[in-house]
Short mmCIF file of N, CA and C in Angstrom, two decimals:
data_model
loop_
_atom_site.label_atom_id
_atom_site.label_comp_id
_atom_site.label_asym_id
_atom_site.label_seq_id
_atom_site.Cartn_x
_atom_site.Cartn_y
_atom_site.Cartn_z
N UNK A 954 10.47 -22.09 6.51
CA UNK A 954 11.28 -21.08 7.18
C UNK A 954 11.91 -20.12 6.19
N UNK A 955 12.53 -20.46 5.47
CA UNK A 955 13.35 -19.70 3.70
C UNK A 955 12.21 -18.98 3.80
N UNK A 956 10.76 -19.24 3.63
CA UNK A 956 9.90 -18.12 2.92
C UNK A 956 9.75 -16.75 3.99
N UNK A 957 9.28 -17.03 5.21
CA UNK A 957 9.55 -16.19 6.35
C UNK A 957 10.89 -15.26 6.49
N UNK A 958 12.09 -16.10 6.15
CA UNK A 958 13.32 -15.10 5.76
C UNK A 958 13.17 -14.36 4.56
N UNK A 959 12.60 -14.83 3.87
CA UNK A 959 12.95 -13.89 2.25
C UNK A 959 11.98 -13.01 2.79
N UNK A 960 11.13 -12.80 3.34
CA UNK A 960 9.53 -11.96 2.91
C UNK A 960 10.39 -10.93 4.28
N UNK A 961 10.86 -11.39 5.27
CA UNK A 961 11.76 -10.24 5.98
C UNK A 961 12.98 -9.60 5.62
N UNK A 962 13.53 -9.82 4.45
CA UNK A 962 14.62 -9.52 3.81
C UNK A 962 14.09 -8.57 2.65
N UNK A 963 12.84 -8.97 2.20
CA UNK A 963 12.32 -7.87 1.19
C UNK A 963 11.69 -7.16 2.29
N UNK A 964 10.83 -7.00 3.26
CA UNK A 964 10.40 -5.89 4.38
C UNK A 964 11.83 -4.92 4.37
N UNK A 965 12.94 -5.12 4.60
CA UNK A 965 14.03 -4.70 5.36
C UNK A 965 14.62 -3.57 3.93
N UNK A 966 14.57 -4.27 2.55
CA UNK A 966 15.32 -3.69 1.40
C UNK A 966 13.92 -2.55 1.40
N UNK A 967 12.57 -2.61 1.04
CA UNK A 967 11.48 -1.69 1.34
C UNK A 967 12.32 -0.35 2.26
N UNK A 968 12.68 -0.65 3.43
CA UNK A 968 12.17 -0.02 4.20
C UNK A 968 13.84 0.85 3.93
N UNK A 969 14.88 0.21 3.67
CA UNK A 969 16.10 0.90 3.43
C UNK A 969 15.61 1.72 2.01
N UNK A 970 15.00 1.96 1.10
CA UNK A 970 14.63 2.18 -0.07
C UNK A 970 13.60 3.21 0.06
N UNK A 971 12.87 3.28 1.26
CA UNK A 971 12.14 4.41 1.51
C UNK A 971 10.68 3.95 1.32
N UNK A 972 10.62 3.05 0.77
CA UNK A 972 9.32 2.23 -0.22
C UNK A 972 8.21 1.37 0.53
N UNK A 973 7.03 1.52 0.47
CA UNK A 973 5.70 0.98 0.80
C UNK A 973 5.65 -0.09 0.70
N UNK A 974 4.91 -1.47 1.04
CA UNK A 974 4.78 -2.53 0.64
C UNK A 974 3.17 -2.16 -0.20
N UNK A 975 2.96 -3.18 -0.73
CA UNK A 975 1.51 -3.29 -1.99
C UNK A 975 0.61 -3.13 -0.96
N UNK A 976 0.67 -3.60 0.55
CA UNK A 976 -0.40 -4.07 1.69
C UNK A 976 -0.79 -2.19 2.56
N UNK A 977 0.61 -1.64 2.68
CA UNK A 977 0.59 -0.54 2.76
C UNK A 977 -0.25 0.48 1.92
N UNK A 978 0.12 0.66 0.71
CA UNK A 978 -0.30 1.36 0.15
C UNK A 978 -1.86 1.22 -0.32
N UNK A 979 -2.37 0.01 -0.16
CA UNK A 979 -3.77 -0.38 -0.18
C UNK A 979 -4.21 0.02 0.74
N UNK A 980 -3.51 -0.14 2.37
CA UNK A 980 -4.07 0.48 3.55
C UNK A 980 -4.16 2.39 3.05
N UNK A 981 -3.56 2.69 2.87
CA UNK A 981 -3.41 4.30 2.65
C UNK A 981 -4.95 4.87 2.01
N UNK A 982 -4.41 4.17 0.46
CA UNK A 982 -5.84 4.50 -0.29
C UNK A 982 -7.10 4.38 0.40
N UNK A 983 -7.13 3.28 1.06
CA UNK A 983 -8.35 2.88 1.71
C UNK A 983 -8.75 4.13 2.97
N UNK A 984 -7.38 3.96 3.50
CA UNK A 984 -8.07 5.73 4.32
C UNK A 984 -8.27 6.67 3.85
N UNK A 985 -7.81 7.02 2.82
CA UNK A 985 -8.10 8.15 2.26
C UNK A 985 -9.64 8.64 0.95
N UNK A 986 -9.79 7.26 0.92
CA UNK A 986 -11.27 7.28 0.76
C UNK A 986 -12.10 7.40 1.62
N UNK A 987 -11.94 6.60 2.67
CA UNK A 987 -12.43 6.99 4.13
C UNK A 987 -12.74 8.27 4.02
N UNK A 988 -11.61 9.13 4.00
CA UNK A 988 -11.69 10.83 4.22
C UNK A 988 -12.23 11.23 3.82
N UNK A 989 -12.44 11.13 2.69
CA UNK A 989 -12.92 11.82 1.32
C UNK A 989 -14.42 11.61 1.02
N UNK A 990 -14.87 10.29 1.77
CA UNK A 990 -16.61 10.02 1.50
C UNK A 990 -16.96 10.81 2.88
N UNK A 991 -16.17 10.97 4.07
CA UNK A 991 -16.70 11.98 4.73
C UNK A 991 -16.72 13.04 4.63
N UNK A 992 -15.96 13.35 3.74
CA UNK A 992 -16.05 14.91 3.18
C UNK A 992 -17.32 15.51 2.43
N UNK A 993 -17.96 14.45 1.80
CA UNK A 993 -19.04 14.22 1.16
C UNK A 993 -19.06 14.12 -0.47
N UNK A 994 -17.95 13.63 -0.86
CA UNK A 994 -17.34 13.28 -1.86
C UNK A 994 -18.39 12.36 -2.40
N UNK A 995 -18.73 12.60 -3.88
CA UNK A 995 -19.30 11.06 -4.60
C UNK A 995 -18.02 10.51 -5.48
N UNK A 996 -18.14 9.18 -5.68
CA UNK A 996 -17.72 8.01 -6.04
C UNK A 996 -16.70 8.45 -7.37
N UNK A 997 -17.08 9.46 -8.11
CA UNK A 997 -16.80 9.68 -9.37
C UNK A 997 -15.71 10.82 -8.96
N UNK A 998 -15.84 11.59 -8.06
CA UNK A 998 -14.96 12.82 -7.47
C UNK A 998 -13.86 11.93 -6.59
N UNK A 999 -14.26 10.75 -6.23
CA UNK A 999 -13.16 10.59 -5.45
C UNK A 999 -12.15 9.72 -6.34
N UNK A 1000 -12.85 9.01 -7.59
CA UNK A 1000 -11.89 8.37 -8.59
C UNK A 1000 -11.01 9.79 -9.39
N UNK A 1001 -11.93 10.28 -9.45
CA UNK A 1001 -10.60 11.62 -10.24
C UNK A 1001 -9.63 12.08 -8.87
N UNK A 1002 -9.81 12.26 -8.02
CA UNK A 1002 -8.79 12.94 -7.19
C UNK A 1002 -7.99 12.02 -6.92
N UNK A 1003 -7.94 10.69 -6.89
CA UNK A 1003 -7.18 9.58 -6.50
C UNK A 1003 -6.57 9.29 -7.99
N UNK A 1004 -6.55 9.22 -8.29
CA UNK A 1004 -6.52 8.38 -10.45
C UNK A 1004 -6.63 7.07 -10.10
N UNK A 1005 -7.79 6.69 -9.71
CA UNK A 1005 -8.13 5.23 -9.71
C UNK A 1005 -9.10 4.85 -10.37
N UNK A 1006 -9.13 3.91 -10.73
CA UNK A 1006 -10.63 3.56 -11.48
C UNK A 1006 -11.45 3.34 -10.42
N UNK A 1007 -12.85 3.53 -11.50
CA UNK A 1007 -14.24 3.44 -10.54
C UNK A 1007 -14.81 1.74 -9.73
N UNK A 1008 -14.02 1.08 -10.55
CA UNK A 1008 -14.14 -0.34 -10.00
C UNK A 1008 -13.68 -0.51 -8.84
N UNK A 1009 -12.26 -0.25 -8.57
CA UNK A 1009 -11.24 0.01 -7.33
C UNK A 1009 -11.83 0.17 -6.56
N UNK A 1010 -12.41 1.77 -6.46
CA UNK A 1010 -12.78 2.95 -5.57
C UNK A 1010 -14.23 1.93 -4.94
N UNK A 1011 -15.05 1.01 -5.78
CA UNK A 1011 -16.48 0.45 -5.21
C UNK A 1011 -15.73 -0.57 -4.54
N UNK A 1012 -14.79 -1.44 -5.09
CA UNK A 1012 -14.15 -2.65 -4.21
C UNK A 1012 -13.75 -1.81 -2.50
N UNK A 1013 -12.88 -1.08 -2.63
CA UNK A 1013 -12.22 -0.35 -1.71
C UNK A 1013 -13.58 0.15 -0.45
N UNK A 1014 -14.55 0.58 -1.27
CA UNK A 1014 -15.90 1.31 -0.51
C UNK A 1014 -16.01 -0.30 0.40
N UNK A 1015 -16.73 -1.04 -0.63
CA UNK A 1015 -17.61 -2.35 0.07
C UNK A 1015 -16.45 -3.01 1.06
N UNK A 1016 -15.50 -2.97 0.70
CA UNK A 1016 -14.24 -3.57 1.95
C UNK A 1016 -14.41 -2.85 3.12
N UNK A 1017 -14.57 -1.21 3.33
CA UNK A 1017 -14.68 -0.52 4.20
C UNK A 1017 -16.32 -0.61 5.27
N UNK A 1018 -17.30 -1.40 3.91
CA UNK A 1018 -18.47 -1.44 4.89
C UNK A 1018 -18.41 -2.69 5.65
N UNK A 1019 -17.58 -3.72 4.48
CA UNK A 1019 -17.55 -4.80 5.21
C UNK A 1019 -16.76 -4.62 6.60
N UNK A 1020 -16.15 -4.09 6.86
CA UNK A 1020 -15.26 -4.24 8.43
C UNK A 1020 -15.84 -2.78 8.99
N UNK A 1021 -16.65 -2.13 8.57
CA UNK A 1021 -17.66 -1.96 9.64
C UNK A 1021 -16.96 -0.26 10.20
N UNK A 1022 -16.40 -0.09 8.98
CA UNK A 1022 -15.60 1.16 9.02
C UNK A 1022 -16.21 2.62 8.58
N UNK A 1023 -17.23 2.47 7.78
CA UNK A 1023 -17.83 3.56 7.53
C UNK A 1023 -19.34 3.07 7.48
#
């Protein structure tokens, strides 16, 4: 139960703070690659416009084919 309270007590300081969780901001990136390979973006254009590495950007891709998203 303690862990369920703490993990809603850090949600709550996040959200007074203005601030993303790590789960969030993975969701974000991930759409916004989305966007961007429909734009017709390659792999290397979308790591410079993001500043992510190219490893990321292929993890992030294959996550998106895996659930059937692009």
């Amino acid at each position: 139960r303690d862990r369920v309270y703490q993990k809603n007590k850090y949600q709550e300081k996040l959200e007074a703070q203005g601030k993303l969780s790590e789960k969030d901001k993975i969701s974000q990136r991930r759409a916004k690659i989305k966007d961007l390979l429909a734009e017709g973006l390659k792999q290397k254009d979308i790591c410079l416009t993001l500043d992510i590495s190219k490893r990321t950007c292929i993890r992030d891709i294959n996550y998106l084919k895996e659930q059937g998203l692009i």
